[in-house]
XYZ file of N, CA and C in Angstrom:
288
model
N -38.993 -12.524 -4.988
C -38.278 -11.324 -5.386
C -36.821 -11.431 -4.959
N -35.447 -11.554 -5.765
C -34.499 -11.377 -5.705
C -34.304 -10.121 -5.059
N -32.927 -10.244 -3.958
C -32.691 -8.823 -3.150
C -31.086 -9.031 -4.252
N -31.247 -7.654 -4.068
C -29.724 -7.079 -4.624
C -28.951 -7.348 -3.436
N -27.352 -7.586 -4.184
C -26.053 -7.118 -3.196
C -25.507 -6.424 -2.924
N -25.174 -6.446 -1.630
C -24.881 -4.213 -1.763
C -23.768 -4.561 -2.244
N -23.142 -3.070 -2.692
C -22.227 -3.501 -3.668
C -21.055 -2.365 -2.072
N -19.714 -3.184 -1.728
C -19.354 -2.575 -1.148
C -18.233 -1.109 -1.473
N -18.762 -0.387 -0.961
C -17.977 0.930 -1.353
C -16.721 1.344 -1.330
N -15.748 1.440 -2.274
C -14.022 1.802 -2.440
C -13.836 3.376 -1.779
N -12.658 3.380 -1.234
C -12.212 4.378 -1.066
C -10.835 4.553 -1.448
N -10.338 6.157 -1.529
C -8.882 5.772 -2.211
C -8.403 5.962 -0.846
N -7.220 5.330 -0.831
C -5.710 5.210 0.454
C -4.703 5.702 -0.404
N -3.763 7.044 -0.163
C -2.553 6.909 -0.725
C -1.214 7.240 0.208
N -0.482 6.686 -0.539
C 0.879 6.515 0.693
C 2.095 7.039 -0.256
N 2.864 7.229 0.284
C 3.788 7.820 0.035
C 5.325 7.575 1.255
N 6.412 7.885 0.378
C 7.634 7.700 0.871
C 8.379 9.027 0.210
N 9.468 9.472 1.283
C 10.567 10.245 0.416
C 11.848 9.454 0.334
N 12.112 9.311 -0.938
C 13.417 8.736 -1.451
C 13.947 9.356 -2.438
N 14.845 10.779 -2.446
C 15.356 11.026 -3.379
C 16.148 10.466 -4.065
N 17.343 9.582 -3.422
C 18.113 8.187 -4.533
C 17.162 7.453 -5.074
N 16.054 6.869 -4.917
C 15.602 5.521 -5.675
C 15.362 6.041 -7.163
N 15.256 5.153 -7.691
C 15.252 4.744 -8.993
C 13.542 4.146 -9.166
N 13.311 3.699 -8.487
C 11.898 2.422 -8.660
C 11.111 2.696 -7.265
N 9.941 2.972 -7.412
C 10.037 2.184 -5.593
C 8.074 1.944 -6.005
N 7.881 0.914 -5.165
C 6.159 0.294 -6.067
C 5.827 -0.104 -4.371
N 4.452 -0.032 -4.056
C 3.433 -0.005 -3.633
C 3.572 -1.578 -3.421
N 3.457 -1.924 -2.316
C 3.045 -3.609 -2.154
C 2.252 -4.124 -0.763
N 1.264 -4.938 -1.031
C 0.835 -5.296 0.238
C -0.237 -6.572 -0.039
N -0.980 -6.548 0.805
C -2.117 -7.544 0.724
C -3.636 -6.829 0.004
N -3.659 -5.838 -0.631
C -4.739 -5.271 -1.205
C -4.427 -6.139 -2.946
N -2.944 -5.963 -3.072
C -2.792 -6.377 -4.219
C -1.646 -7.572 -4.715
N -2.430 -8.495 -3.749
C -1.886 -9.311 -3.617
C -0.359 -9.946 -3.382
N 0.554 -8.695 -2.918
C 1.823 -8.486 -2.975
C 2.562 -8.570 -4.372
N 1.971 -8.146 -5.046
C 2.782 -8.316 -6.836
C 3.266 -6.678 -6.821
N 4.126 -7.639 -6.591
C 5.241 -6.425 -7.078
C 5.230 -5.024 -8.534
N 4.631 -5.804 -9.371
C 4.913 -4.900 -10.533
C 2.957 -4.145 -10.672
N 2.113 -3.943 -9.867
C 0.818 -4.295 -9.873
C 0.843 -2.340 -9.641
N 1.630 -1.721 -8.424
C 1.280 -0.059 -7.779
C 2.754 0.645 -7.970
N 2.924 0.514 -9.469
C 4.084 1.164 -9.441
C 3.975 2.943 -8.976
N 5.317 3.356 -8.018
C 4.547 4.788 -7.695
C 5.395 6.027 -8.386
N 5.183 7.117 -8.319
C 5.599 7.647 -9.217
C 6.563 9.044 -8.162
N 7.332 9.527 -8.795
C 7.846 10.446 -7.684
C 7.709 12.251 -8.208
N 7.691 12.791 -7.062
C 7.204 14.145 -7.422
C 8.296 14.934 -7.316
N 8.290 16.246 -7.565
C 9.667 17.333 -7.600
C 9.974 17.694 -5.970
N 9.376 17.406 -5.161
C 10.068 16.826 -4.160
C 10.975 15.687 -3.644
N 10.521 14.873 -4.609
C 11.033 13.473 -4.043
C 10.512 12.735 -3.276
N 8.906 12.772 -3.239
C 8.380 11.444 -2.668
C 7.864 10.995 -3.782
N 7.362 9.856 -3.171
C 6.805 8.942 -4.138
C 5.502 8.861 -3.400
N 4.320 8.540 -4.297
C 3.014 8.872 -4.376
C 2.565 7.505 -5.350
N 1.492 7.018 -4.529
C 0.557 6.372 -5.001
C -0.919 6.104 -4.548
N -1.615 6.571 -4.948
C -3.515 6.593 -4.399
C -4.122 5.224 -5.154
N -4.923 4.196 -3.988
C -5.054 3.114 -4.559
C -6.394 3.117 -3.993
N -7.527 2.315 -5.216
C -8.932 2.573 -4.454
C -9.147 0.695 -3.462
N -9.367 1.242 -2.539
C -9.765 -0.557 -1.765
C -11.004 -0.300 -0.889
N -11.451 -1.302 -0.560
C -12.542 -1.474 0.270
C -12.524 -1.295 1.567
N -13.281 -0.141 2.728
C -12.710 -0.068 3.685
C -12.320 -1.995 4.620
N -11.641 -1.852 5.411
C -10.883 -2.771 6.202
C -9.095 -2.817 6.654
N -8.425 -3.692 6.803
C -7.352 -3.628 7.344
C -6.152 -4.038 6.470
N -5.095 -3.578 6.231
C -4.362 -3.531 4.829
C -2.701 -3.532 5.015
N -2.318 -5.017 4.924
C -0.757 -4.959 5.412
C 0.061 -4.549 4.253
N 1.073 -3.975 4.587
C 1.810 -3.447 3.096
C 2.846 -2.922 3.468
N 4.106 -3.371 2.289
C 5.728 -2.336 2.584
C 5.583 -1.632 1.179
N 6.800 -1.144 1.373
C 7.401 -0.799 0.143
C 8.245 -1.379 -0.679
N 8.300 -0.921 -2.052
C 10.057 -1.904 -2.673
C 10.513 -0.888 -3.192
N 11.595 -0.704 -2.808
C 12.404 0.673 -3.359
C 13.805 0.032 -3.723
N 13.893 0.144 -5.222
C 14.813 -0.307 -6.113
C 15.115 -1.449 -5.585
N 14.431 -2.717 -5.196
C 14.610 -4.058 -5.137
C 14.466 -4.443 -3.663
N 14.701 -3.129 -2.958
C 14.768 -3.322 -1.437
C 13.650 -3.317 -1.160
N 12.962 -4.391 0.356
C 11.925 -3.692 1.298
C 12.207 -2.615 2.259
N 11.006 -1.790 2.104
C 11.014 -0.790 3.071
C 9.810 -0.986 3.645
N 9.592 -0.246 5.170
C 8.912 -0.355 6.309
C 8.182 1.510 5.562
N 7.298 1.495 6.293
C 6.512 3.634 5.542
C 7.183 4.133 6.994
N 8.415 5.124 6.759
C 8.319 5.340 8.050
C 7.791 7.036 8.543
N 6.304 6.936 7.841
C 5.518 7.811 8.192
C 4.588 7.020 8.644
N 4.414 5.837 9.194
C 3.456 4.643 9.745
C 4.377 4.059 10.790
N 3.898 4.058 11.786
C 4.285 2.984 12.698
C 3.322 1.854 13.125
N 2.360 1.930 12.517
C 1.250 0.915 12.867
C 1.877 -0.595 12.123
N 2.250 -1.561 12.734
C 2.995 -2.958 12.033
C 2.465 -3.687 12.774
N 2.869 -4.984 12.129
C 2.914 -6.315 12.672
C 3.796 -7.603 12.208
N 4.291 -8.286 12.991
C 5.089 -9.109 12.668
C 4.914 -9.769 10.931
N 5.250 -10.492 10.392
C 4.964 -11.110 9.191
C 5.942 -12.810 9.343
N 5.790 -13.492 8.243
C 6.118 -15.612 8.508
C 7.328 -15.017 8.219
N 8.330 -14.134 7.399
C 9.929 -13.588 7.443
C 10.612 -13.119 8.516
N 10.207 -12.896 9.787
C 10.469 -12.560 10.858
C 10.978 -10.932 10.790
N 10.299 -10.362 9.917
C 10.374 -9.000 9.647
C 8.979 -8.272 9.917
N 8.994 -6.840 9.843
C 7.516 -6.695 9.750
C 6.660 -6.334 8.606
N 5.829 -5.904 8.733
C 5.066 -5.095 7.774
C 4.091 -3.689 8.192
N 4.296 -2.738 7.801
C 3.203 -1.833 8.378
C 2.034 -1.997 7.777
N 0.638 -1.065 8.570
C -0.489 -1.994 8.786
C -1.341 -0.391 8.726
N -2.291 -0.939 7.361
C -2.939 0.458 7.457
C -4.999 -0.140 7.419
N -5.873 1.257 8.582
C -6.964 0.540 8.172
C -7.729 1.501 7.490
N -8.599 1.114 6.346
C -9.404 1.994 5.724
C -10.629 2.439 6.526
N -11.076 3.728 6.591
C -12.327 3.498 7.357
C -13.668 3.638 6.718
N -14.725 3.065 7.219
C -15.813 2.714 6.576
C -16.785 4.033 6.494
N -16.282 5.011 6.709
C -16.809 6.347 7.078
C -15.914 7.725 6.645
């Protein structure tokens, strides 16, 4: 008798920035493979930008790109170094 695989369960994560100048600003990290053009986010009549992304709980490095620039979330201080000698902030999903 074949056993099934559990199939592991998504949850959404969404993040957000306020940037009333930008023009662009997209979602980037290691969920999605850092491609740039992959979580474009969208901005609200406030002026943040908003994006809800579904991933698997675990641990999830990621900046921002706001109109070509990196940005750090600086509603996150959770980081870690990165091979650019810059950082990255560091978010974890929880399994619960």
């Amino acid at each position: 008798m074949e056993q099934k695989k559990k199939k592991k369960k998504v949850k959404k994560a969404t993040f957000t920035i306020h940037a009333p100048e930008a023009r662009e600003v997209s979602l980037v990290g290691d969920f999605n493979h850092w491609d740039r053009l992959k979580h474009p986010m969208k901005k609200d009549e406030s002026a943040v930008w908003k994006k809800g992304i579904m991933v698997t709980p675990g641990r999830y490095e990621y900046k921002f790109l706001v109109d070509g620039q990196w940005c750090n979330d600086p509603n996150n201080q959770e980081s870690c170094a990165n091979c650019y000698g810059t950082r990255n902030n560091v978010v974890v999903v929880p399994s619960s």
